[in-house]
PDB file of C-alpha atoms in Angstrom:
ATOM      1  CA  MET W   1    -257.539 102.627 -87.702  1.00 74.00           C
ATOM      2  CA  LYS W   2    -255.046 104.367 -85.679  1.00 89.00           C
ATOM      3  CA  ARG W   3    -251.582 102.778 -85.532  1.00 94.00           C
ATOM      4  CA  VAL W   4    -249.323 102.460 -82.505  1.00 97.00           C
ATOM      5  CA  LEU W   5    -245.478 102.040 -82.788  1.00 97.00           C
ATOM      6  CA  ALA W   6    -243.932 100.523 -79.572  1.00 98.00           C
ATOM      7  CA  LEU W   7    -240.154 100.621 -79.694  1.00 98.00           C
ATOM      8  CA  MET W   8    -238.493  98.430 -77.034  1.00 98.00           C
ATOM      9  CA  GLY W   9    -235.105  99.846 -76.684  1.00 97.00           C
ATOM     10  CA  SER W  10    -233.633  97.730 -73.871  1.00 95.00           C
ATOM     11  CA  PRO W  11    -231.304  94.878 -74.888  1.00 93.00           C
ATOM     12  CA  ARG W  12    -233.037  92.587 -72.301  1.00 93.00           C
ATOM     13  CA  LYS W  13    -236.177  91.017 -73.456  1.00 94.00           C
ATOM     14  CA  GLY W  14    -238.807  90.052 -70.741  1.00 92.00           C
ATOM     15  CA  LYS W  15    -237.187  92.237 -68.134  1.00 95.00           C
ATOM     16  CA  ASN W  16    -238.161  95.488 -66.410  1.00 95.00           C
ATOM     17  CA  THR W  17    -238.575  97.815 -69.443  1.00 96.00           C
ATOM     18  CA  ASP W  18    -240.173  95.296 -71.635  1.00 97.00           C
ATOM     19  CA  LYS W  19    -242.644  94.425 -68.886  1.00 97.00           C
ATOM     20  CA  MET W  20    -243.474  98.015 -68.411  1.00 96.00           C
ATOM     21  CA  LEU W  21    -244.104  98.322 -72.244  1.00 98.00           C
ATOM     22  CA  ASP W  22    -246.174  95.122 -72.323  1.00 97.00           C
ATOM     23  CA  TYR W  23    -248.573  96.355 -69.569  1.00 97.00           C
ATOM     24  CA  PHE W  24    -249.028  99.597 -71.269  1.00 97.00           C
ATOM     25  CA  LEU W  25    -249.754  97.858 -74.600  1.00 98.00           C
ATOM     26  CA  GLU W  26    -252.248  95.579 -72.823  1.00 97.00           C
ATOM     27  CA  GLY W  27    -254.216  98.758 -71.984  1.00 96.00           C
ATOM     28  CA  ILE W  28    -253.869 100.130 -75.405  1.00 96.00           C
ATOM     29  CA  GLY W  29    -255.285  96.843 -76.781  1.00 94.00           C
ATOM     30  CA  GLU W  30    -258.698  97.699 -75.306  1.00 94.00           C
ATOM     31  CA  ASN W  31    -258.917 100.574 -77.974  1.00 94.00           C
ATOM     32  CA  ASN W  32    -258.816  98.193 -80.945  1.00 90.00           C
ATOM     33  CA  LEU W  33    -255.800  99.891 -82.347  1.00 94.00           C
ATOM     34  CA  GLU W  34    -253.049  98.421 -84.700  1.00 95.00           C
ATOM     35  CA  ILE W  35    -250.155  97.722 -82.563  1.00 97.00           C
ATOM     36  CA  ASN W  36    -246.516  97.129 -83.912  1.00 97.00           C
ATOM     37  CA  LYS W  37    -243.831  96.376 -81.316  1.00 98.00           C
ATOM     38  CA  ILE W  38    -240.449  96.458 -82.377  1.00 98.00           C
ATOM     39  CA  TYR W  39    -237.294  95.313 -80.460  1.00 98.00           C
ATOM     40  CA  LEU W  40    -234.532  97.441 -81.516  1.00 97.00           C
ATOM     41  CA  ARG W  41    -232.019  94.709 -80.431  1.00 97.00           C
ATOM     42  CA  ASP W  42    -233.343  92.798 -83.291  1.00 97.00           C
ATOM     43  CA  LYS W  43    -232.649  95.540 -85.813  1.00 96.00           C
ATOM     44  CA  ASP W  44    -229.207  96.279 -87.368  1.00 96.00           C
ATOM     45  CA  ILE W  45    -229.014 100.105 -86.647  1.00 97.00           C
ATOM     46  CA  GLY W  46    -225.773 101.778 -87.507  1.00 96.00           C
ATOM     47  CA  HIS W  47    -224.713 105.052 -85.576  1.00 96.00           C
ATOM     48  CA  CYS W  48    -225.195 108.375 -87.166  1.00 97.00           C
ATOM     49  CA  THR W  49    -221.742 109.662 -88.408  1.00 96.00           C
ATOM     50  CA  GLY W  50    -222.854 113.434 -88.981  1.00 95.00           C
ATOM     51  CA  CYS W  51    -222.206 113.177 -92.700  1.00 96.00           C
ATOM     52  CA  ASP W  52    -224.928 115.655 -93.434  1.00 96.00           C
ATOM     53  CA  TYR W  53    -226.195 113.492 -96.346  1.00 97.00           C
ATOM     54  CA  CYS W  54    -229.713 113.991 -94.920  1.00 96.00           C
ATOM     55  CA  GLY W  55    -229.132 117.755 -94.700  1.00 95.00           C
ATOM     56  CA  LYS W  56    -228.833 117.621 -98.650  1.00 96.00           C
ATOM     57  CA  THR W  57    -231.224 114.945 -99.546  1.00 96.00           C
ATOM     58  CA  GLY W  58    -233.680 114.433 -96.687  1.00 95.00           C
ATOM     59  CA  THR W  59    -232.791 110.776 -96.418  1.00 95.00           C
ATOM     60  CA  CYS W  60    -230.286 108.872 -94.483  1.00 97.00           C
ATOM     61  CA  VAL W  61    -227.271 107.539 -96.516  1.00 97.00           C
ATOM     62  CA  LYS W  62    -227.302 104.272 -94.403  1.00 96.00           C
ATOM     63  CA  LYS W  63    -229.564 101.353 -95.360  1.00 96.00           C
ATOM     64  CA  ASP W  64    -230.085  99.166 -92.541  1.00 96.00           C
ATOM     65  CA  GLY W  65    -232.707  98.337 -89.855  1.00 96.00           C
ATOM     66  CA  MET W  66    -233.706 102.034 -89.570  1.00 97.00           C
ATOM     67  CA  ASP W  67    -235.444 101.852 -92.934  1.00 96.00           C
ATOM     68  CA  ASP W  68    -238.393  99.815 -91.373  1.00 95.00           C
ATOM     69  CA  ILE W  69    -238.432 102.187 -88.399  1.00 96.00           C
ATOM     70  CA  TYR W  70    -238.543 105.194 -90.540  1.00 96.00           C
ATOM     71  CA  SER W  71    -241.471 103.524 -92.418  1.00 94.00           C
ATOM     72  CA  GLU W  72    -243.294 102.873 -89.099  1.00 94.00           C
ATOM     73  CA  PHE W  73    -242.765 106.708 -88.122  1.00 94.00           C
ATOM     74  CA  ASP W  74    -244.385 107.788 -91.348  1.00 92.00           C
ATOM     75  CA  HIS W  75    -247.518 105.795 -90.657  1.00 93.00           C
ATOM     76  CA  SER W  76    -247.941 105.692 -86.842  1.00 95.00           C
ATOM     77  CA  ASP W  77    -250.236 107.891 -84.700  1.00 94.00           C
ATOM     78  CA  ILE W  78    -248.881 106.902 -81.235  1.00 96.00           C
ATOM     79  CA  ILE W  79    -245.246 106.427 -80.794  1.00 97.00           C
ATOM     80  CA  ILE W  80    -243.974 104.855 -77.613  1.00 98.00           C
ATOM     81  CA  LEU W  81    -240.208 104.571 -76.822  1.00 98.00           C
ATOM     82  CA  ALA W  82    -239.424 102.197 -73.787  1.00 98.00           C
ATOM     83  CA  ALA W  83    -235.662 102.555 -72.783  1.00 97.00           C
ATOM     84  CA  PRO W  84    -233.849 102.114 -69.478  1.00 96.00           C
ATOM     85  CA  VAL W  85    -231.755 104.680 -67.978  1.00 93.00           C
ATOM     86  CA  TYR W  86    -228.040 104.165 -68.308  1.00 92.00           C
ATOM     87  CA  PHE W  87    -225.698 106.795 -66.854  1.00 88.00           C
ATOM     88  CA  ASN W  88    -228.480 109.176 -66.542  1.00 86.00           C
ATOM     89  CA  SER W  89    -229.839 108.986 -70.010  1.00 92.00           C
ATOM     90  CA  ILE W  90    -231.227 106.350 -72.420  1.00 96.00           C
ATOM     91  CA  ASN W  91    -229.257 103.349 -73.163  1.00 96.00           C
ATOM     92  CA  SER W  92    -226.899 103.464 -76.240  1.00 96.00           C
ATOM     93  CA  MET W  93    -229.122 101.159 -78.414  1.00 96.00           C
ATOM     94  CA  ALA W  94    -232.030 103.453 -78.073  1.00 97.00           C
ATOM     95  CA  LYS W  95    -229.919 106.526 -78.586  1.00 97.00           C
ATOM     96  CA  ALA W  96    -228.454 105.162 -81.767  1.00 97.00           C
ATOM     97  CA  MET W  97    -232.051 105.096 -83.088  1.00 97.00           C
ATOM     98  CA  VAL W  98    -232.852 108.529 -81.784  1.00 98.00           C
ATOM     99  CA  ASP W  99    -229.730 109.933 -83.363  1.00 97.00           C
ATOM    100  CA  ARG W 100    -230.682 108.444 -86.750  1.00 97.00           C
ATOM    101  CA  CYS W 101    -233.629 110.684 -86.702  1.00 97.00           C
ATOM    102  CA  GLN W 102    -231.484 113.529 -87.588  1.00 96.00           C
ATOM    103  CA  LYS W 103    -232.976 113.197 -91.049  1.00 95.00           C
ATOM    104  CA  TYR W 104    -236.317 114.489 -89.677  1.00 95.00           C
ATOM    105  CA  TRP W 105    -234.573 117.608 -88.275  1.00 94.00           C
ATOM    106  CA  SER W 106    -232.895 118.035 -91.675  1.00 95.00           C
ATOM    107  CA  VAL W 107    -235.929 117.714 -93.616  1.00 94.00           C
ATOM    108  CA  LYS W 108    -237.663 120.420 -91.482  1.00 91.00           C
ATOM    109  CA  TYR W 109    -234.809 122.885 -90.906  1.00 90.00           C
ATOM    110  CA  SER W 110    -232.131 122.360 -93.435  1.00 91.00           C
ATOM    111  CA  LEU W 111    -234.261 121.816 -96.323  1.00 94.00           C
ATOM    112  CA  LYS W 112    -237.338 123.795 -94.989  1.00 91.00           C
ATOM    113  CA  GLY W 113    -239.664 120.838 -95.623  1.00 88.00           C
ATOM    114  CA  GLU W 114    -242.691 119.485 -93.885  1.00 84.00           C
ATOM    115  CA  TYR W 115    -243.014 116.271 -91.930  1.00 84.00           C
ATOM    116  CA  LYS W 116    -246.445 115.309 -90.305  1.00 78.00           C
ATOM    117  CA  ASN W 117    -246.800 118.840 -88.853  1.00 68.00           C
ATOM    118  CA  THR W 118    -250.533 118.831 -89.498  1.00 63.00           C
ATOM    119  CA  GLU W 119    -251.295 115.486 -87.583  1.00 74.00           C
ATOM    120  CA  ASP W 120    -252.105 115.003 -83.895  1.00 86.00           C
ATOM    121  CA  ARG W 121    -249.545 112.425 -83.189  1.00 92.00           C
ATOM    122  CA  LYS W 122    -248.615 111.334 -79.447  1.00 95.00           C
ATOM    123  CA  GLY W 123    -245.245 110.472 -78.105  1.00 96.00           C
ATOM    124  CA  ILE W 124    -244.860 108.533 -74.895  1.00 97.00           C
ATOM    125  CA  PHE W 125    -241.556 107.545 -72.997  1.00 97.00           C
ATOM    126  CA  LEU W 126    -241.494 104.668 -70.575  1.00 97.00           C
ATOM    127  CA  SER W 127    -238.257 104.224 -68.518  1.00 96.00           C
ATOM    128  CA  SER W 128    -236.770 102.014 -65.745  1.00 93.00           C
ATOM    129  CA  GLY W 129    -233.748 102.775 -63.504  1.00 88.00           C
ATOM    130  CA  GLY W 130    -232.128 100.229 -61.087  1.00 79.00           C
ATOM    131  CA  ALA W 131    -231.088 102.937 -58.617  1.00 82.00           C
ATOM    132  CA  ILE W 132    -233.192 103.940 -55.568  1.00 80.00           C
ATOM    133  CA  LEU W 133    -235.462 106.871 -56.399  1.00 69.00           C
ATOM    134  CA  GLU W 134    -233.883 110.223 -56.807  1.00 68.00           C
ATOM    135  CA  HIS W 135    -235.622 113.275 -58.059  1.00 67.00           C
ATOM    136  CA  ASP W 136    -233.347 113.970 -60.973  1.00 80.00           C
ATOM    137  CA  GLN W 137    -232.883 110.385 -61.910  1.00 82.00           C
ATOM    138  CA  PHE W 138    -234.581 110.565 -65.306  1.00 89.00           C
ATOM    139  CA  ASN W 139    -233.810 114.350 -66.244  1.00 89.00           C
ATOM    140  CA  GLY W 140    -231.070 113.440 -68.834  1.00 90.00           C
ATOM    141  CA  SER W 141    -233.428 111.228 -70.779  1.00 94.00           C
ATOM    142  CA  ILE W 142    -236.229 113.696 -70.694  1.00 94.00           C
ATOM    143  CA  ALA W 143    -234.158 116.181 -72.560  1.00 94.00           C
ATOM    144  CA  VAL W 144    -233.257 113.597 -75.236  1.00 96.00           C
ATOM    145  CA  MET W 145    -236.881 112.541 -75.525  1.00 96.00           C
ATOM    146  CA  ASP W 146    -238.218 115.948 -75.769  1.00 95.00           C
ATOM    147  CA  TYR W 147    -235.996 116.678 -78.792  1.00 95.00           C
ATOM    148  CA  PHE W 148    -236.708 113.195 -80.467  1.00 97.00           C
ATOM    149  CA  PHE W 149    -240.320 113.600 -80.355  1.00 96.00           C
ATOM    150  CA  ARG W 150    -240.138 117.194 -81.710  1.00 94.00           C
ATOM    151  CA  ALA W 151    -237.985 115.868 -84.678  1.00 94.00           C
ATOM    152  CA  ILE W 152    -240.696 113.340 -85.618  1.00 95.00           C
ATOM    153  CA  ASN W 153    -243.484 115.832 -84.757  1.00 93.00           C
ATOM    154  CA  ALA W 154    -245.156 113.866 -82.015  1.00 95.00           C
ATOM    155  CA  ASN W 155    -246.616 115.763 -79.127  1.00 94.00           C
ATOM    156  CA  TYR W 156    -244.669 114.513 -76.059  1.00 95.00           C
ATOM    157  CA  ILE W 157    -247.638 113.823 -73.792  1.00 95.00           C
ATOM    158  CA  GLY W 158    -246.327 111.737 -71.236  1.00 93.00           C
ATOM    159  CA  ASN W 159    -243.483 109.951 -68.988  1.00 94.00           C
ATOM    160  CA  TYR W 160    -243.825 106.789 -66.766  1.00 94.00           C
ATOM    161  CA  PHE W 161    -240.707 106.117 -64.765  1.00 93.00           C
ATOM    162  CA  VAL W 162    -239.914 103.250 -62.290  1.00 91.00           C
ATOM    163  CA  SER W 163    -236.848 103.580 -60.019  1.00 88.00           C
ATOM    164  CA  ASN W 164    -235.247 100.847 -57.787  1.00 87.00           C
ATOM    165  CA  THR W 165    -235.854  97.999 -60.220  1.00 87.00           C
ATOM    166  CA  ASP W 166    -232.690  96.433 -58.849  1.00 86.00           C
ATOM    167  CA  ASN W 167    -234.444  95.596 -55.658  1.00 87.00           C
ATOM    168  CA  HIS W 168    -238.055  95.706 -56.757  1.00 89.00           C
ATOM    169  CA  PRO W 169    -238.419  94.583 -60.241  1.00 90.00           C
ATOM    170  CA  VAL W 170    -241.491  95.730 -62.362  1.00 88.00           C
ATOM    171  CA  PHE W 171    -243.017  92.288 -62.604  1.00 90.00           C
ATOM    172  CA  ASP W 172    -243.423  92.217 -58.730  1.00 92.00           C
ATOM    173  CA  ARG W 173    -245.240  95.618 -58.730  1.00 92.00           C
ATOM    174  CA  GLU W 174    -248.950  95.177 -59.151  1.00 94.00           C
ATOM    175  CA  ASP W 175    -249.409  99.117 -58.734  1.00 94.00           C
ATOM    176  CA  VAL W 176    -247.106  99.725 -61.786  1.00 93.00           C
ATOM    177  CA  LYS W 177    -248.949  97.231 -63.834  1.00 94.00           C
ATOM    178  CA  LYS W 178    -252.340  98.691 -63.154  1.00 95.00           C
ATOM    179  CA  GLU W 179    -251.237 102.305 -63.616  1.00 94.00           C
ATOM    180  CA  LEU W 180    -249.677 101.499 -67.016  1.00 96.00           C
ATOM    181  CA  TYR W 181    -252.624  99.345 -68.132  1.00 96.00           C
ATOM    182  CA  ASP W 182    -254.990 102.180 -67.130  1.00 95.00           C
ATOM    183  CA  ILE W 183    -253.135 104.852 -68.841  1.00 94.00           C
ATOM    184  CA  GLY W 184    -252.842 102.737 -72.029  1.00 94.00           C
ATOM    185  CA  LYS W 185    -256.512 102.018 -71.959  1.00 94.00           C
ATOM    186  CA  ASN W 186    -257.271 105.586 -71.872  1.00 93.00           C
ATOM    187  CA  ILE W 187    -254.541 106.715 -74.375  1.00 92.00           C
ATOM    188  CA  LEU W 188    -256.886 108.192 -76.953  1.00 88.00           C
ATOM    189  CA  LYS W 189    -258.210 110.778 -74.385  1.00 87.00           C
ATOM    190  CA  GLN W 190    -254.934 111.138 -72.434  1.00 78.00           C
ATOM    191  CA  LYS W 191    -253.702 114.742 -72.493  1.00 77.00           C
ATOM    192  CA  ASP W 192    -250.374 114.597 -70.373  1.00 79.00           C
ATOM    193  CA  PHE W 193    -248.892 112.542 -67.563  1.00 76.00           C
ATOM    194  CA  TYR W 194    -245.865 112.333 -65.503  1.00 76.00           C
ATOM    195  CA  ILE W 195    -245.557 109.340 -63.113  1.00 71.00           C
ATOM    196  CA  HIS W 196    -242.620 108.462 -61.091  1.00 73.00           C
ATOM    197  CA  SER W 197    -242.984 105.091 -59.061  1.00 66.00           C
TER     198      SER W 197
END
């Protein structure tokens, strides 16, 4: 059975980003997949200090809440990160988790090892922003996500962005709910998508 890792990176439970992820997971649930949703706010995740321990050993020197997430990365076929945009990139809680994935870069490039490079894994990014829609509103986060999914060897197949949530919250948007549900329902055959509502 395929496994889905859904990382909820917003510090706010039950709000815009969390609702987006739930709608998406409801659709995925139609596929009888094993789903593990993790709230990053419930994990003690320290910051990467650039110590290069992983560059020598392939493992992170810190022992904290990332250990569970590393294990989930190792056993998941679909990885979803849902994180709001703060200052034109993902929020700091989600970014701390991404930074701690330096160990995967080290395994592949410093140590010339392999990590999940023969598997067809999918990576999806969901994000919300309070500001009124602008064409480049999510650009900073896309660059971070591209590198993140490459580090963990997941094919970055899609983005779903919702703007103007300060005035029109996600839970008042039936169009968003339906689109996210439908994409999730079709996730196994989904090739790529980019939707900005």
